[in-house]
Tab-separated table of C-alpha atoms in Angstrom:
chain	number	residue	atom	x	y	z
A	1	UNK	CA	89.257	89.915	77.490
A	2	UNK	CA	89.143	91.651	80.741
A	3	UNK	CA	86.145	91.487	82.756
A	4	UNK	CA	85.722	94.305	85.252
A	5	UNK	CA	82.859	94.809	87.803
A	6	UNK	CA	82.058	98.535	88.776
A	7	UNK	CA	80.417	99.213	92.245
A	8	UNK	CA	79.021	102.945	92.566
A	9	UNK	CA	78.890	105.326	89.307
A	10	UNK	CA	82.002	105.856	88.200
A	11	UNK	CA	82.657	108.608	85.838
A	12	UNK	CA	82.373	108.014	81.692
A	13	UNK	CA	85.532	110.062	81.350
A	14	UNK	CA	87.344	107.028	82.994
A	15	UNK	CA	86.217	104.185	81.334
A	16	UNK	CA	86.055	105.547	78.109
A	17	UNK	CA	89.979	105.279	78.530
A	18	UNK	CA	89.313	101.402	78.319
A	19	UNK	CA	89.253	99.523	75.001
A	20	UNK	CA	85.719	97.741	74.558
A	21	UNK	CA	87.813	95.240	72.327
A	22	UNK	CA	89.865	94.382	75.176
A	23	UNK	CA	87.389	95.002	78.371
A	24	UNK	CA	84.176	94.000	79.229
A	25	UNK	CA	83.121	96.516	81.924
A	26	UNK	CA	79.524	97.295	83.948
A	27	UNK	CA	78.140	96.346	87.496
A	28	UNK	CA	76.881	92.854	86.320
A	29	UNK	CA	79.968	91.239	85.364
A	30	UNK	CA	80.357	87.939	86.760
A	31	UNK	CA	84.035	86.558	87.871
A	32	UNK	CA	85.584	89.316	87.304
A	33	UNK	CA	89.351	90.131	86.530
A	34	UNK	CA	89.655	93.210	88.184
A	35	UNK	CA	87.058	95.786	90.100
A	36	UNK	CA	86.744	99.518	90.186
A	37	UNK	CA	85.214	101.130	93.151
A	38	UNK	CA	84.645	104.498	95.237
A	39	UNK	CA	82.915	104.073	98.155
A	40	UNK	CA	80.934	100.311	98.366
A	41	UNK	CA	81.740	98.370	101.139
A	42	UNK	CA	83.835	95.217	99.971
A	43	UNK	CA	85.001	93.932	103.483
A	44	UNK	CA	82.554	91.087	103.486
A	45	UNK	CA	82.668	90.574	99.680
A	46	UNK	CA	83.394	87.073	98.060
A	47	UNK	CA	86.111	87.507	95.741
A	48	UNK	CA	86.303	85.474	92.732
A	49	UNK	CA	89.534	83.165	92.561
A	50	UNK	CA	90.838	84.730	89.471
A	51	UNK	CA	90.410	88.974	90.874
A	52	UNK	CA	93.870	89.942	89.750
A	53	UNK	CA	93.007	93.838	91.121
A	54	UNK	CA	90.998	96.422	92.322
A	55	UNK	CA	91.369	100.233	91.957
A	56	UNK	CA	89.642	102.568	94.273
A	57	UNK	CA	88.751	106.212	92.608
A	58	UNK	CA	89.645	107.855	96.010
A	59	UNK	CA	92.385	107.815	98.219
A	60	UNK	CA	91.080	106.169	101.060
A	61	UNK	CA	90.724	102.180	101.646
A	62	UNK	CA	89.021	101.506	104.614
A	63	UNK	CA	85.923	99.936	102.725
A	64	UNK	CA	88.367	97.385	101.056
A	65	UNK	CA	89.992	94.433	102.958
A	66	UNK	CA	93.315	94.869	102.342
A	67	UNK	CA	95.191	91.654	104.177
A	68	UNK	CA	92.802	89.376	102.468
A	69	UNK	CA	93.525	90.949	98.975
A	70	UNK	CA	97.256	90.265	99.682
A	71	UNK	CA	96.969	87.057	101.102
A	72	UNK	CA	94.690	85.868	97.853
A	73	UNK	CA	96.984	87.754	95.472
A	74	UNK	CA	94.928	90.794	94.617
A	75	UNK	CA	96.674	94.380	94.145
A	76	UNK	CA	94.592	97.189	95.675
A	77	UNK	CA	95.174	100.447	94.140
A	78	UNK	CA	94.189	104.172	95.366
A	79	UNK	CA	94.310	107.496	93.264
A	80	UNK	CA	95.891	109.833	95.824
A	81	UNK	CA	96.368	113.379	94.730
A	82	UNK	CA	93.496	113.400	92.387
A	83	UNK	CA	91.181	114.758	94.726
A	84	UNK	CA	93.467	117.259	96.116
A	85	UNK	CA	92.654	120.650	94.740
A	86	UNK	CA	89.142	119.571	95.577
A	87	UNK	CA	89.788	119.251	99.249
A	88	UNK	CA	92.389	122.017	99.545
A	89	UNK	CA	89.668	124.229	98.094
A	90	UNK	CA	87.092	123.164	101.193
A	91	UNK	CA	89.706	124.065	103.712
A	92	UNK	CA	90.085	127.283	102.395
A	93	UNK	CA	86.017	127.417	102.638
A	94	UNK	CA	86.538	125.683	106.172
A	95	UNK	CA	88.828	128.434	107.513
A	96	UNK	CA	87.017	131.216	106.514
A	97	UNK	CA	83.362	129.675	107.969
A	98	UNK	CA	85.571	128.702	111.089
A	99	UNK	CA	86.584	132.366	111.199
A	100	UNK	CA	83.793	134.621	110.537
A	101	UNK	CA	80.767	132.444	111.222
A	102	UNK	CA	79.177	132.596	108.178
A	103	UNK	CA	77.196	129.830	108.525
A	104	UNK	CA	75.909	131.424	111.814
A	105	UNK	CA	74.967	134.500	109.989
A	106	UNK	CA	73.078	133.123	107.113
A	107	UNK	CA	71.279	131.144	109.687
A	108	UNK	CA	70.479	134.011	112.050
A	109	UNK	CA	69.060	136.183	108.752
A	110	UNK	CA	66.447	133.489	107.593
A	111	UNK	CA	65.303	133.214	111.200
A	112	UNK	CA	64.468	136.766	111.019
A	113	UNK	CA	62.848	136.557	107.737
A	114	UNK	CA	60.704	133.334	109.254
A	115	UNK	CA	59.969	135.751	112.233
A	116	UNK	CA	58.151	138.241	109.850
A	117	UNK	CA	60.915	140.969	110.614
A	118	UNK	CA	61.867	143.117	108.061
A	119	UNK	CA	65.386	141.957	107.717
A	120	UNK	CA	66.888	145.144	106.300
A	121	UNK	CA	66.089	146.924	109.368
A	122	UNK	CA	68.151	144.399	112.160
A	123	UNK	CA	70.917	143.541	109.785
A	124	UNK	CA	73.661	146.190	110.888
A	125	UNK	CA	72.958	145.491	114.405
A	126	UNK	CA	72.691	141.879	114.329
A	127	UNK	CA	75.760	141.404	112.333
A	128	UNK	CA	77.822	142.225	115.681
A	129	UNK	CA	77.664	138.656	116.839
A	130	UNK	CA	79.454	137.283	114.140
A	131	UNK	CA	82.518	139.503	113.848
A	132	UNK	CA	85.591	136.929	113.427
A	133	UNK	CA	89.059	137.215	112.461
A	134	UNK	CA	90.725	137.376	109.052
A	135	UNK	CA	93.309	135.179	108.176
A	136	UNK	CA	96.023	137.500	107.170
A	137	UNK	CA	99.027	137.494	109.219
A	138	UNK	CA	97.631	134.383	111.420
A	139	UNK	CA	99.512	131.240	111.898
A	140	UNK	CA	98.521	127.833	110.478
A	141	UNK	CA	99.317	124.849	111.311
A	142	UNK	CA	99.528	121.637	108.843
A	143	UNK	CA	99.479	118.326	110.018
A	144	UNK	CA	100.390	115.958	107.246
A	145	UNK	CA	102.542	117.262	103.979
A	146	UNK	CA	101.441	114.506	101.220
A	147	UNK	CA	99.389	115.766	98.092
A	148	UNK	CA	96.645	117.805	99.799
A	149	UNK	CA	98.931	119.120	102.876
A	150	UNK	CA	101.149	120.466	100.510
A	151	UNK	CA	98.608	122.699	98.513
A	152	UNK	CA	96.973	123.546	101.254
A	153	UNK	CA	100.311	125.323	102.929
A	154	UNK	CA	101.224	126.868	99.749
A	155	UNK	CA	97.816	128.377	99.280
A	156	UNK	CA	98.183	129.439	102.596
A	157	UNK	CA	101.344	131.669	102.162
A	158	UNK	CA	99.629	133.318	99.378
A	159	UNK	CA	96.665	134.422	101.456
A	160	UNK	CA	99.816	135.885	104.362
A	161	UNK	CA	99.525	133.385	106.606
A	162	UNK	CA	102.373	132.048	108.379
A	163	UNK	CA	102.250	128.506	107.647
A	164	UNK	CA	104.285	125.396	109.598
A	165	UNK	CA	104.144	121.703	108.790
A	166	UNK	CA	104.557	118.617	110.405
A	167	UNK	CA	105.400	115.464	108.564
A	168	UNK	CA	107.839	112.464	110.063
A	169	UNK	CA	107.143	110.995	107.277
A	170	UNK	CA	107.700	113.435	104.573
A	171	UNK	CA	108.877	112.334	101.142
A	172	UNK	CA	111.264	114.005	98.392
A	173	UNK	CA	109.024	114.728	96.314
A	174	UNK	CA	106.836	116.272	98.580
A	175	UNK	CA	109.438	118.747	100.132
A	176	UNK	CA	110.241	119.258	96.955
A	177	UNK	CA	106.406	120.856	96.285
A	178	UNK	CA	106.446	123.094	99.334
A	179	UNK	CA	107.517	126.506	98.929
A	180	UNK	CA	110.823	127.436	100.701
A	181	UNK	CA	108.838	129.892	103.147
A	182	UNK	CA	107.026	127.168	104.780
A	183	UNK	CA	108.370	126.279	108.136
A	184	UNK	CA	108.645	122.528	108.190
A	185	UNK	CA	109.081	121.467	112.074
A	186	UNK	CA	110.241	118.058	113.570
A	187	UNK	CA	107.860	118.042	116.744
A	188	UNK	CA	104.507	118.675	116.381
A	189	UNK	CA	104.262	120.293	119.553
A	190	UNK	CA	106.198	123.227	118.230
A	191	UNK	CA	103.426	123.587	115.804
A	192	UNK	CA	100.694	123.449	118.200
A	193	UNK	CA	101.890	126.272	120.190
A	194	UNK	CA	102.584	128.343	117.226
A	195	UNK	CA	99.318	127.399	115.214
A	196	UNK	CA	95.789	129.414	115.344
A	197	UNK	CA	94.520	127.296	112.900
A	198	UNK	CA	95.154	123.657	112.306
A	199	UNK	CA	94.149	121.385	109.145
A	200	UNK	CA	95.019	118.181	109.691
A	201	UNK	CA	95.731	115.342	106.301
A	202	UNK	CA	96.728	112.385	107.353
A	203	UNK	CA	95.629	108.745	106.745
A	204	UNK	CA	92.953	107.132	109.956
A	205	UNK	CA	95.389	104.197	110.657
A	206	UNK	CA	95.558	102.325	114.589
A	207	UNK	CA	98.204	104.383	115.221
A	208	UNK	CA	96.599	107.638	114.130
A	209	UNK	CA	92.957	106.875	116.023
A	210	UNK	CA	92.362	109.796	118.138
A	211	UNK	CA	95.308	111.187	117.281
A	212	UNK	CA	94.053	114.495	118.721
A	213	UNK	CA	92.909	113.953	122.227
A	214	UNK	CA	92.815	115.883	125.399
A	215	UNK	CA	96.843	115.977	125.855
A	216	UNK	CA	97.564	117.173	122.242
A	217	UNK	CA	94.270	119.585	122.995
A	218	UNK	CA	95.988	120.765	125.795
A	219	UNK	CA	99.073	121.522	123.630
A	220	UNK	CA	97.428	123.869	121.482
A	221	UNK	CA	97.185	127.870	121.646
A	222	UNK	CA	93.948	128.584	123.413
A	223	UNK	CA	91.450	129.826	120.467
A	224	UNK	CA	92.703	127.917	117.992
A	225	UNK	CA	89.956	126.827	115.026
A	226	UNK	CA	90.708	122.776	114.207
A	227	UNK	CA	89.678	121.897	110.611
A	228	UNK	CA	89.740	117.775	110.251
A	229	UNK	CA	88.735	116.857	106.486
A	230	UNK	CA	91.038	113.695	106.818
A	231	UNK	CA	89.024	110.991	108.752
A	232	UNK	CA	86.816	111.408	111.900
A	233	UNK	CA	88.511	108.961	114.061
A	234	UNK	CA	91.630	110.807	114.041
A	235	UNK	CA	89.692	113.291	116.298
A	236	UNK	CA	88.475	112.173	120.147
A	237	UNK	CA	85.211	113.585	120.109
A	238	UNK	CA	85.037	113.738	123.578
A	239	UNK	CA	88.069	115.583	123.699
A	240	UNK	CA	87.283	118.216	121.256
A	241	UNK	CA	83.916	118.779	123.126
A	242	UNK	CA	84.962	119.373	126.232
A	243	UNK	CA	87.865	121.976	124.551
A	244	UNK	CA	85.302	123.963	122.797
A	245	UNK	CA	83.260	124.158	126.095
A	246	UNK	CA	86.127	126.243	127.730
A	247	UNK	CA	87.306	128.147	124.830
A	248	UNK	CA	90.352	126.361	124.220
A	249	UNK	CA	89.190	125.261	120.838
A	250	UNK	CA	87.415	128.140	119.486
A	251	UNK	CA	85.823	126.252	116.266
A	252	UNK	CA	85.765	122.286	115.253
A	253	UNK	CA	85.026	122.376	111.401
A	254	UNK	CA	84.648	118.836	110.082
A	255	UNK	CA	82.782	116.787	107.007
A	256	UNK	CA	82.393	113.995	109.225
A	257	UNK	CA	79.777	114.539	111.383
A	258	UNK	CA	77.963	112.733	114.091
A	259	UNK	CA	74.742	113.583	116.269
A	260	UNK	CA	76.844	114.629	118.916
A	261	UNK	CA	78.846	116.982	116.999
A	262	UNK	CA	76.019	118.385	114.593
A	263	UNK	CA	73.991	119.418	117.823
A	264	UNK	CA	77.373	121.029	119.673
A	265	UNK	CA	77.668	124.469	119.693
A	266	UNK	CA	81.003	126.093	117.787
A	267	UNK	CA	80.745	122.822	115.358
A	268	UNK	CA	80.572	123.454	111.753
A	269	UNK	CA	79.484	119.594	110.525
A	270	UNK	CA	79.151	118.786	107.027
A	271	UNK	CA	78.908	116.202	104.625
A	272	UNK	CA	81.636	114.439	103.652
A	273	UNK	CA	82.169	116.750	100.616
A	274	UNK	CA	86.374	116.878	100.328
A	275	UNK	CA	86.327	115.258	96.816
A	276	UNK	CA	82.594	116.056	95.408
A	277	UNK	CA	83.519	118.184	92.898
A	278	UNK	CA	82.967	116.835	89.105
A	279	UNK	CA	86.435	117.599	88.491
A	280	UNK	CA	87.410	115.199	91.394
A	281	UNK	CA	85.353	112.518	90.179
A	282	UNK	CA	86.839	112.479	86.630
A	283	UNK	CA	91.102	112.875	87.886
A	284	UNK	CA	90.386	109.839	90.227
A	285	UNK	CA	88.460	107.520	87.448
A	286	UNK	CA	91.375	108.204	85.046
A	287	UNK	CA	94.001	107.483	87.536
A	288	UNK	CA	92.029	104.470	88.612
A	289	UNK	CA	91.627	103.349	85.175
A	290	UNK	CA	95.147	104.047	84.073
A	291	UNK	CA	96.258	101.898	87.076
A	292	UNK	CA	94.105	99.541	86.561
A	293	UNK	CA	95.188	99.334	82.517
A	294	UNK	CA	98.845	99.358	83.238
A	295	UNK	CA	98.835	96.564	85.698
A	296	UNK	CA	96.357	94.605	83.629
A	297	UNK	CA	98.310	94.691	80.621
A	298	UNK	CA	101.846	95.237	81.869
A	299	UNK	CA	102.161	93.924	84.940
A	300	UNK	CA	103.645	97.654	86.138
A	301	UNK	CA	102.296	98.508	90.042
A	302	UNK	CA	102.018	102.299	90.943
A	303	UNK	CA	100.194	103.675	93.702
A	304	UNK	CA	99.169	100.337	95.321
A	305	UNK	CA	98.232	100.199	99.044
A	306	UNK	CA	98.982	96.531	99.721
A	307	UNK	CA	102.170	95.564	97.346
A	308	UNK	CA	105.392	97.671	96.421
A	309	UNK	CA	105.438	99.933	93.370
A	310	UNK	CA	107.398	98.106	90.554
A	311	UNK	CA	107.395	99.517	86.903
A	312	UNK	CA	109.678	98.776	83.940
A	313	UNK	CA	109.722	99.076	80.530
A	314	UNK	CA	108.389	95.975	78.037
A	315	UNK	CA	111.301	94.025	76.670
A	316	UNK	CA	111.922	90.568	75.657
A	317	UNK	CA	109.017	87.697	74.465
A	318	UNK	CA	107.452	87.255	77.387
A	319	UNK	CA	106.866	89.039	80.921
A	320	UNK	CA	106.323	86.996	84.430
A	321	UNK	CA	104.777	88.826	87.051
A	322	UNK	CA	105.048	87.080	90.464
A	323	UNK	CA	103.582	88.073	93.759
A	324	UNK	CA	105.083	86.015	96.974
A	325	UNK	CA	106.107	86.633	100.356
A	326	UNK	CA	109.090	88.495	101.213
A	327	UNK	CA	111.394	85.912	102.652
A	328	UNK	CA	114.830	85.182	101.279
A	329	UNK	CA	116.432	83.054	98.597
A	330	UNK	CA	112.914	83.422	96.608
A	331	UNK	CA	114.819	85.804	93.311
A	332	UNK	CA	117.219	82.920	93.385
A	333	UNK	CA	114.924	79.614	93.537
A	334	UNK	CA	112.917	81.576	90.783
A	335	UNK	CA	115.850	82.330	88.390
A	336	UNK	CA	116.933	78.773	88.649
A	337	UNK	CA	113.716	77.468	87.517
A	338	UNK	CA	113.551	79.740	84.378
A	339	UNK	CA	117.534	78.683	83.963
A	340	UNK	CA	116.749	75.107	83.360
A	341	UNK	CA	114.545	76.196	80.471
A	342	UNK	CA	117.423	77.842	78.554
A	343	UNK	CA	115.769	80.807	78.405
A	344	UNK	CA	117.437	84.140	78.910
A	345	UNK	CA	116.083	86.777	81.815
A	346	UNK	CA	116.289	89.965	79.623
A	347	UNK	CA	114.954	92.537	82.781
A	348	UNK	CA	114.052	91.962	86.130
A	349	UNK	CA	112.803	94.300	88.810
A	350	UNK	CA	111.962	93.085	92.744
A	351	UNK	CA	110.397	95.324	95.071
A	352	UNK	CA	109.086	94.294	98.743
A	353	UNK	CA	107.128	95.934	100.894
A	354	UNK	CA	106.349	94.418	104.854
A	355	UNK	CA	105.267	90.638	104.179
A	356	UNK	CA	105.016	91.248	100.339
A	357	UNK	CA	107.126	91.245	97.404
A	358	UNK	CA	106.684	91.769	93.566
A	359	UNK	CA	108.957	90.772	91.097
A	360	UNK	CA	108.626	91.555	86.803
A	361	UNK	CA	110.843	88.850	84.743
A	362	UNK	CA	111.318	89.956	81.083
A	363	UNK	CA	112.262	86.699	79.369
A	364	UNK	CA	113.930	86.393	76.005
A	365	UNK	CA	111.162	83.587	74.784
A	366	UNK	CA	108.170	82.208	76.474
A	367	UNK	CA	108.483	79.932	79.057
A	368	UNK	CA	107.815	76.086	79.066
A	369	UNK	CA	104.091	75.637	80.617
A	370	UNK	CA	106.163	72.604	83.163
A	371	UNK	CA	108.407	75.523	84.251
A	372	UNK	CA	105.504	77.920	85.059
A	373	UNK	CA	104.513	75.382	86.772
A	374	UNK	CA	107.205	74.774	88.991
A	375	UNK	CA	107.522	78.453	89.227
A	376	UNK	CA	104.067	78.479	90.932
A	377	UNK	CA	104.191	75.362	93.031
A	378	UNK	CA	107.345	77.356	94.643
A	379	UNK	CA	106.700	77.656	98.419
A	380	UNK	CA	105.903	81.345	99.563
A	381	UNK	CA	104.287	82.368	95.843
A	382	UNK	CA	101.343	83.523	95.796
A	383	UNK	CA	100.194	84.073	92.378
A	384	UNK	CA	102.477	84.216	88.901
A	385	UNK	CA	101.259	86.327	85.407
A	386	UNK	CA	102.174	85.108	82.357
A	387	UNK	CA	101.695	88.656	79.813
A	388	UNK	CA	103.055	87.959	76.139
C-alpha cells in the first residue's frame, strides 16, 4: 500500500481517484511514499528516506526544494494549465479594473453614504472622476504564451483587441493553441512599444527576477496599464512606483500585494486570487493525483519540474525505473548488467534533463535480486525501483 501525506486541504474530487485498497491518504501519514501539497512550505521539511514523489496541486513550486529532491531521487510534479482558465478570467477582470477604475468608483459611492449624502443626488456628477478607456481596438501585449498566456491572447482577440505575444521558449504545442491573428514577436521591445496593456505569464526564476525594471518600463508606451498575476518578484516595485508617479504607467494591477503597493495611487492590489475557484482547485487536485498515480503504479513521469518526461506502455513481466545522473555510458552499464542475467529487454525509454536522467526498462522476466543490487550500486545511480 502506498502512503500519501497531504499538506493543506486537497479537493476530494482528486483524492477520490485513489483506490483505498492501494493508498493510505491523510495528513498524519508517517514515512510517506508520496506527498500531495498546495502552498505548504516544504523547504526545510525532513523527507523520509523512501519518499518517491511530491505532487504540487498548482503551477508554482517555490515552496519545494527542487535541487534537494533531485539529489534524493524524489520526482516533483506540478499541474501546469489546470488553473489556466481561472487565471485567464482574472486577467480580463484586471484589464477592466485597470481601465475603468471600478474599484475607485465603488469606494467613492461607499464614502458618500458613510458621509450621510443621498448618493442618488451625486452619482451623475461624481462619475466623471472615474472615466476610463474601453478595451476595444486597444493593443494587448502578452509576455509568456504558455497555458495561461495563450488563453488570454485568444480571448483578447474576441474583445476586438490587437494582440502581440512574446515567448522565446514557445513550444510547438503552445504555438498550435494560438489564433493565427496574434502577432508573435521575437523582440520584446516590439511588444513594449505597441501595447496599451501588458500582462505577464512567466515563471519566477533568478533570470526573470525584476525583469520588468526601469529600462523595460522606459521602453513601454506612455500610459500603459500593466498586469502582473504571475509572481511579484518579476516586477521591480521601485521602478514601477516611480513610473506610476510620472504617468509612464497609468495603472498597475497585481495579486501579489505589499504594504508599499497597497498604499500607492494607481495600484490595484488584491490577494493571490488567480486559482481561487472551486473548478481550479478540483482541476489541480485531479491532475496532481493522476500524475502521482501514474508514477507510483507505472513509473511514468509527466509534468515533472526536476526530472525529464518519460512514459511508455507497460510490457513484459517486470519494469525497472532508474533515476541517475546524466553522464556518458550509463545505459550501456545498466543493460550490460541486465544481460548477464539472461533477461531480454523488451522496451526501454531514456531521457535527460540537465544533470539528471530517467530510464524505464521493461524486462521479459523478473531480474535476480543480486543483479538489481549491482545496478543500484552503479556509480551515478540515485534510485532504482522495481514495478511488477
